[in-house]
mmCIF file of C-alpha atoms in Angstrom:
data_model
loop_
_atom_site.group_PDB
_atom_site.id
_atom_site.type_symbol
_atom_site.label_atom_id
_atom_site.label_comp_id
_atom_site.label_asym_id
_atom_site.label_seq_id
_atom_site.Cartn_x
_atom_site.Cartn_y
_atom_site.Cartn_z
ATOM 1 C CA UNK A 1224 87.308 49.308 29.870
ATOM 2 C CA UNK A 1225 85.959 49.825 26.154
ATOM 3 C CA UNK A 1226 83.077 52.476 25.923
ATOM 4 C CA UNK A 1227 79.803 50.578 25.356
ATOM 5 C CA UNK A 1228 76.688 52.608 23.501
ATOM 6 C CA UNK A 1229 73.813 51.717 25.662
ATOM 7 C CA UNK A 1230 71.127 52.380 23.038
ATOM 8 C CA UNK A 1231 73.197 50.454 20.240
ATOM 9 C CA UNK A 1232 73.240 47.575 22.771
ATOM 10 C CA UNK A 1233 69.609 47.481 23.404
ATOM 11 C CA UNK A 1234 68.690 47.567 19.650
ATOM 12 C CA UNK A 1235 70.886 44.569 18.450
ATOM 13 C CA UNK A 1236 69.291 42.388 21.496
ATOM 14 C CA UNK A 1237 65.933 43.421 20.054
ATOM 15 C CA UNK A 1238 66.945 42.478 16.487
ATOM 16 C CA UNK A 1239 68.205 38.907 17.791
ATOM 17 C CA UNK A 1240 64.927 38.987 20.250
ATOM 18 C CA UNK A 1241 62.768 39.013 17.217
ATOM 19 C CA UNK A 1242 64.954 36.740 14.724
ATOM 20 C CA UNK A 1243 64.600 33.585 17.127
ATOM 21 C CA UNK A 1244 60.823 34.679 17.946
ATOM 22 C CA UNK A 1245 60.321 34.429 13.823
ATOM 23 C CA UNK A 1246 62.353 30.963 13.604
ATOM 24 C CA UNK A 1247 60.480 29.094 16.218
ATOM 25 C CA UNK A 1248 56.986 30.199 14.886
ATOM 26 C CA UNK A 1249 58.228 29.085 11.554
ATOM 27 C CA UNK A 1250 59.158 25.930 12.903
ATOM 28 C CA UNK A 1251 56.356 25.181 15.086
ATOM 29 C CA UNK A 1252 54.308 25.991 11.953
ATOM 30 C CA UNK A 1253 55.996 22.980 10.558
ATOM 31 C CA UNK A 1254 55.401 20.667 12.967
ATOM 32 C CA UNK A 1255 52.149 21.159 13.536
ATOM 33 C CA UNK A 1256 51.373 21.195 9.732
ATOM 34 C CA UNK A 1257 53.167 17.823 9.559
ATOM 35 C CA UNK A 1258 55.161 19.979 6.468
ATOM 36 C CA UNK A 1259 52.095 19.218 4.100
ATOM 37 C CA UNK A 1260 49.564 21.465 5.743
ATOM 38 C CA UNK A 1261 47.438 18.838 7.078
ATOM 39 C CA UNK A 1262 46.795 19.066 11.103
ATOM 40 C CA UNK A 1263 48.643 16.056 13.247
ATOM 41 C CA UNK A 1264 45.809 13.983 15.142
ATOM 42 C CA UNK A 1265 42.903 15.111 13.088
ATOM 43 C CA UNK A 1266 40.722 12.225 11.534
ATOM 44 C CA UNK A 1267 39.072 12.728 8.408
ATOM 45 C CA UNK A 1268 35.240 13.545 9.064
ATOM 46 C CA UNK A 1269 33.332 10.450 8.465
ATOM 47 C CA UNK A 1270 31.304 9.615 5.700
ATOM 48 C CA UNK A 1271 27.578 9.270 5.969
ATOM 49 C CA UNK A 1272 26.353 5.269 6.087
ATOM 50 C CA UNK A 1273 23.678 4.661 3.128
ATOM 51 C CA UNK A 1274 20.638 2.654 5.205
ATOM 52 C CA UNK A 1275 19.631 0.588 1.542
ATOM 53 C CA UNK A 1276 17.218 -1.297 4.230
ATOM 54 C CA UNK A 1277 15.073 1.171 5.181
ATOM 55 C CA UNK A 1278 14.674 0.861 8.966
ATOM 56 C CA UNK A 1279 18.137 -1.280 9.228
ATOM 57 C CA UNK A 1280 17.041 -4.005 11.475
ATOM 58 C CA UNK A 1281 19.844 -5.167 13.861
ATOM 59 C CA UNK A 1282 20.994 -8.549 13.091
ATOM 60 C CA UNK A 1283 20.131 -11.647 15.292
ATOM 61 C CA UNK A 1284 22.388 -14.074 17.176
ATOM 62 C CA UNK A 1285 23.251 -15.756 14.081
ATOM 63 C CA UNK A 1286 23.791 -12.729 12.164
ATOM 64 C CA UNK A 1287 20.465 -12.675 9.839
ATOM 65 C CA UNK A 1288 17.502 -9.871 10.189
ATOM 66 C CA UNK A 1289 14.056 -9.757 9.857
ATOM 67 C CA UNK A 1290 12.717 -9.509 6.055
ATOM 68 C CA UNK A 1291 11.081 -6.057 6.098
ATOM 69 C CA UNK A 1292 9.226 -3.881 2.960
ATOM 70 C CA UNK A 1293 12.053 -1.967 2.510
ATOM 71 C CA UNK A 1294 14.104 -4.917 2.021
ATOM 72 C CA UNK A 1295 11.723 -6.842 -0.777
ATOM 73 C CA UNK A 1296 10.151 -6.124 -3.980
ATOM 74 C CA UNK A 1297 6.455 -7.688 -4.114
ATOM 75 C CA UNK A 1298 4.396 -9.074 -6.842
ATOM 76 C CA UNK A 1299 1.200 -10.485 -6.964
ATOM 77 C CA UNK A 1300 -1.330 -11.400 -9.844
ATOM 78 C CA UNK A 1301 -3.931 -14.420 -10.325
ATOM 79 C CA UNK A 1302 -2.085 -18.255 -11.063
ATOM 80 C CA UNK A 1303 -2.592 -19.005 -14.460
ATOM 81 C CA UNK A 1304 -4.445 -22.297 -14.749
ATOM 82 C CA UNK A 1305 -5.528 -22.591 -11.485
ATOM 83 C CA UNK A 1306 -9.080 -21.238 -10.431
ATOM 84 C CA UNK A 1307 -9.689 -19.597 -7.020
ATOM 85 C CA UNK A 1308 -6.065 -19.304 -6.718
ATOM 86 C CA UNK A 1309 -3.598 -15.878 -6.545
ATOM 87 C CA UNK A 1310 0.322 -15.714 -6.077
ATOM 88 C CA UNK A 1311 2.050 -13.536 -3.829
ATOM 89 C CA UNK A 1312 6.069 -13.493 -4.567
ATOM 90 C CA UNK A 1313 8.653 -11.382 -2.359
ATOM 91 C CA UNK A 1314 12.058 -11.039 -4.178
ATOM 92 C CA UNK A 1315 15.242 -9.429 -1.443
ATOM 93 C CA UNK A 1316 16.753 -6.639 -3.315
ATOM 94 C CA UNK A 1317 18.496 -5.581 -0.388
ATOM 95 C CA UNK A 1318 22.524 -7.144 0.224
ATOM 96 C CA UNK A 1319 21.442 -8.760 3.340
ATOM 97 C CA UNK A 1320 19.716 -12.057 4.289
ATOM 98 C CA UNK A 1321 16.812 -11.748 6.067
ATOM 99 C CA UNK A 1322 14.630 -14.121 7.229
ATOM 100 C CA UNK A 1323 10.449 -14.839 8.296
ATOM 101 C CA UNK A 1324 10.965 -16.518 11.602
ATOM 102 C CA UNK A 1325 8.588 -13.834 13.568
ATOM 103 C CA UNK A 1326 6.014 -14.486 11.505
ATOM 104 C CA UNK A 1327 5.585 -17.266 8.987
ATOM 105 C CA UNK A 1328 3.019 -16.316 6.364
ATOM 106 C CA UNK A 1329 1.697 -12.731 5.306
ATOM 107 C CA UNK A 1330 -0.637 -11.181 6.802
ATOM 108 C CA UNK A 1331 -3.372 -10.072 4.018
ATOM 109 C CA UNK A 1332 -6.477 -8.106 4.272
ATOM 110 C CA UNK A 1333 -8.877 -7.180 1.667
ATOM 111 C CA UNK A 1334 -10.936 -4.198 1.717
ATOM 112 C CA UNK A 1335 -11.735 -3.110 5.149
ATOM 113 C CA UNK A 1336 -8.854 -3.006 7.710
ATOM 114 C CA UNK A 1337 -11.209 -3.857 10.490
ATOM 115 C CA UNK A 1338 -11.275 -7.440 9.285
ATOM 116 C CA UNK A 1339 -8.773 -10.065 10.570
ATOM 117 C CA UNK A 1340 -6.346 -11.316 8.648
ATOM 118 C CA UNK A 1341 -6.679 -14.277 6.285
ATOM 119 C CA UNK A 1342 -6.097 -17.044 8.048
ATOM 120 C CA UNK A 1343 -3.066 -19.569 7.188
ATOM 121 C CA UNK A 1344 -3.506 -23.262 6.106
ATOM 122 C CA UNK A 1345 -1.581 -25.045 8.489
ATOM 123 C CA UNK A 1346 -0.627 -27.596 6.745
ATOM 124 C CA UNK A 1347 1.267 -25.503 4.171
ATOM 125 C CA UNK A 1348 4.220 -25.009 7.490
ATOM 126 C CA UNK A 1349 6.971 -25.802 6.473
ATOM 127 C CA UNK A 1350 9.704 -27.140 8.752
ATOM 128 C CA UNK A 1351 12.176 -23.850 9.007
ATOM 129 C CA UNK A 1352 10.987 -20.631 8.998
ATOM 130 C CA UNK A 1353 12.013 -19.140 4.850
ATOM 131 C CA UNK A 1354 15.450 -17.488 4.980
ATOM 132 C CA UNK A 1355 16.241 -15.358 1.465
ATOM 133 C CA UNK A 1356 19.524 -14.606 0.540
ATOM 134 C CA UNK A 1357 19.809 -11.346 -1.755
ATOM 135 C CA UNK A 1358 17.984 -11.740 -4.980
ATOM 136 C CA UNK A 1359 15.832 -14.784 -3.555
ATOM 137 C CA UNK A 1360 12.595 -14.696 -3.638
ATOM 138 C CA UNK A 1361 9.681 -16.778 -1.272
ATOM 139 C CA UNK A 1362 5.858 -17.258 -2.362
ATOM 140 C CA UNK A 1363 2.297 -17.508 -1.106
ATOM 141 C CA UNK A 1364 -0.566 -19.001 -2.442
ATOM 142 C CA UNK A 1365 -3.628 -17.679 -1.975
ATOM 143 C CA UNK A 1366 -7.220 -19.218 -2.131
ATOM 144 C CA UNK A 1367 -8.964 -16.325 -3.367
ATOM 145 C CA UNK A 1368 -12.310 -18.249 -2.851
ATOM 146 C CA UNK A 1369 -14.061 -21.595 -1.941
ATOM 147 C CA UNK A 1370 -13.865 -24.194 -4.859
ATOM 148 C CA UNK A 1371 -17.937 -24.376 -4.295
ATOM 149 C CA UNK A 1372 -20.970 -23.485 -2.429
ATOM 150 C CA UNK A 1373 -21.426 -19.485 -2.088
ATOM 151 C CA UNK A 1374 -18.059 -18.357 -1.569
ATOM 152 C CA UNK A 1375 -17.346 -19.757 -4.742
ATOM 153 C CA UNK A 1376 -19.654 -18.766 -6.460
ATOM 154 C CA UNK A 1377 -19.074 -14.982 -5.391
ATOM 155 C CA UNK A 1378 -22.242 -13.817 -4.549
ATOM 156 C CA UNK A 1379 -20.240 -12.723 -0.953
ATOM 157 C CA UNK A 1380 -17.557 -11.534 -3.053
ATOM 158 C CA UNK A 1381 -15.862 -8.416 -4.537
ATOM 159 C CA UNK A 1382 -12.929 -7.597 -7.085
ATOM 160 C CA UNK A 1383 -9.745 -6.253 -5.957
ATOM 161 C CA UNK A 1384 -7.217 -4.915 -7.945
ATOM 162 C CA UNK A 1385 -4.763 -4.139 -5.324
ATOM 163 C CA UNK A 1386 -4.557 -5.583 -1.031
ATOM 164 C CA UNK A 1387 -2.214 -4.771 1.924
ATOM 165 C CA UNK A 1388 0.409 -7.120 3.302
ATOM 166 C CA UNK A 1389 1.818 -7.006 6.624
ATOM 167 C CA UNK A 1390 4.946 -9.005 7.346
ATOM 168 C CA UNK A 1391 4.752 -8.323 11.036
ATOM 169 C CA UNK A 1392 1.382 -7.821 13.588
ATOM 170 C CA UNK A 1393 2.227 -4.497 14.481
ATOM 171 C CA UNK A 1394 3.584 -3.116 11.169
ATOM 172 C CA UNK A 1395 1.695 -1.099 8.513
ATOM 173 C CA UNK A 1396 0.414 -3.114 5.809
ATOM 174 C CA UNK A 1397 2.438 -2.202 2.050
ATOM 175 C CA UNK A 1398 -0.225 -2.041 -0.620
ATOM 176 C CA UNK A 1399 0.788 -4.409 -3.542
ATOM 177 C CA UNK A 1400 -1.422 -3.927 -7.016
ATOM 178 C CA UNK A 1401 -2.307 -6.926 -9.027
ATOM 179 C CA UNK A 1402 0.153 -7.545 -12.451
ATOM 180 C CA UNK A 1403 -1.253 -6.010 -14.865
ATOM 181 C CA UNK A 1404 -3.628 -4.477 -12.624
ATOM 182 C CA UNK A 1405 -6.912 -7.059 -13.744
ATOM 183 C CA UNK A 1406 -8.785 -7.846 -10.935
ATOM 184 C CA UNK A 1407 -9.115 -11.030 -9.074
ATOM 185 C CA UNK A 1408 -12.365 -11.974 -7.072
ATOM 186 C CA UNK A 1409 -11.762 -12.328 -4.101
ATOM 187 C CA UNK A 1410 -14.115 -13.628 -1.345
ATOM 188 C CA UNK A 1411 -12.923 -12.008 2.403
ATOM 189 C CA UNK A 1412 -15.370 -14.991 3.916
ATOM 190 C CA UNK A 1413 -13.565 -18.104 3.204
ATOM 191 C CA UNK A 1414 -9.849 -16.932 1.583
ATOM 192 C CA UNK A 1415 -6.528 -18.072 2.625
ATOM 193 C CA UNK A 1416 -2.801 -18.318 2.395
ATOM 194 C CA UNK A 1417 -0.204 -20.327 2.099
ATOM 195 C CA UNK A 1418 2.976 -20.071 4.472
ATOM 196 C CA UNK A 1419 5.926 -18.926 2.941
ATOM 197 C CA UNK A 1420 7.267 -21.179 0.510
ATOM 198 C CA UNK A 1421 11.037 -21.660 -1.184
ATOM 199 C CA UNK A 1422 9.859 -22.376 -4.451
ATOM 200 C CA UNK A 1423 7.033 -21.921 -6.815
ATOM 201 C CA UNK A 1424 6.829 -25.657 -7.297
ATOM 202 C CA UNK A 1425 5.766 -26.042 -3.361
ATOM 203 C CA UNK A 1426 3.641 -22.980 -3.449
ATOM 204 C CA UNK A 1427 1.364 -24.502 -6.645
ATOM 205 C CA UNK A 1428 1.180 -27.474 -4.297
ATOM 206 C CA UNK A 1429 -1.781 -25.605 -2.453
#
C-alpha cells in the first residue's frame, strides 16, 4: 500500500474546498445580477403622479368630475353696451371634463360674507347642467343693479373692484378682480345671476 502524506492530503482538499466555494459565489453573483447588475424581481420605484387639478376629484359614473377652481381660469369685467350688467366667464385649463351638475350657477357675494348669495334667475336654467371639455369655457350674467327705482339708481350701492365665487355651498369662495381692475357698481339689494351658460350669445340673452 503506497505511503500517503497526511498533511499534503488535507491541504489539496482545502485548495479544491475553496476553488468550488469561489465558483458558486461567482455564479450565484450572476444569477442574481441577471449578468447586467440589475436585481431579478425588483420594480423600478414609481414615479410621482402630477395632481394638475388641484384636489383631483374622483370621476362620476359616467366618467366626468366636478368643475373645481383649480380646474378653471376666471374672468370677469362689466358687458360693454349693456347697463347694469357684468360677465363672469370660466375657461377649463385642466385635461379633464368637468361638469356643474351639483350646483348650476355661481355662487357670488359682494362685500360682506354674512350676506346670502345672489340669487339665480330661474328662468336663465337651462335644460342640462354645463359640461366643459378642456379649453371650454361657460358664462354668467350678472345684473349688477335694478334697471330703475333705488337700486338703480345706487344710492344702496357700492363699487367693487374684485367679489368671491363659490362653485359649491360648502367651498371657499376664489376672489376674481374685475378686467382691468375699473370698478363696477354693484347693488347687493337687488343683483343677480345668470345660470351657467354655453355661449356668450345665451348669456347676453339676460
Amino acid at each position: 500500500m503506497p505511503f500517503t502524506d497526511t498533511t499534503t492530503c488535507r491541504a489539496v482538499a482545502a485548495a479544491l474546498l475553496a476553488t468550488a466555494a469561489l465558483a458558486l459565489t461567482t455564479a450565484c453573483h450572476e444569477i442574481s445580477g441577471n449578468r447586467i447588475g440589475n436585481p431579478v424581481g425588483v420594480s423600478p420605484a414609481p414615479t410621482s403622479t402630477s395632481r394638475e387639478d388641484g384636489e383631483n376629484p374622483s370621476p362620476g359614473p359616467d366618467g366626468r368630475v366636478a368643475c373645481t377652481p383649480e380646474m378653471l381660469r376666471f374672468h370677469a369685467g362689466a358687458m360693454p353696451r349693456r347697463t347694469h350688467r357684468m360677465l363672469l366667464t370660466v375657461t377649463n385649463s385642466s385635461g379633464r371634463t368637468c361638469h356643474f351638475a351639483a350646483q348650476r350657477y355661481p355662487l357670488l357675494r359682494f362685500g360682506d360674507d354674512r350676506r346670502p348669495t345672489l340669487p339665480a334667475i330661474a328662468a336663465s336654467r337651462p335644460a342640462t347642467a354645463v359640461s366643459l371639455a378642456p379649453g371650454d369655457t361657460a358664462y354668467a350674467t350678472i345684473t349688477t343693479s335694478a334697471a330703475g327705482g333705488p337700486g338703480g339708481k345706487g344710492h344702496r350701492g357700492r363699487k367693487i373692484a374684485q367679489f368671491g365665487v363659490a362653485l359649491t355651498g360648502r367651498a371657499t369662495p376664489t376672489q376674481v378682480g374685475l378686467d382691468g381692475r375699473a370698478p363696477v357698481h354693484v347693488d347687493p339689494h337687488t343683483a343677480t345671476v345668470t345660470y351657467w351658460q354655453t355661449s356668450l350669445a345665451a348669456a347676453r340673452k339676460w
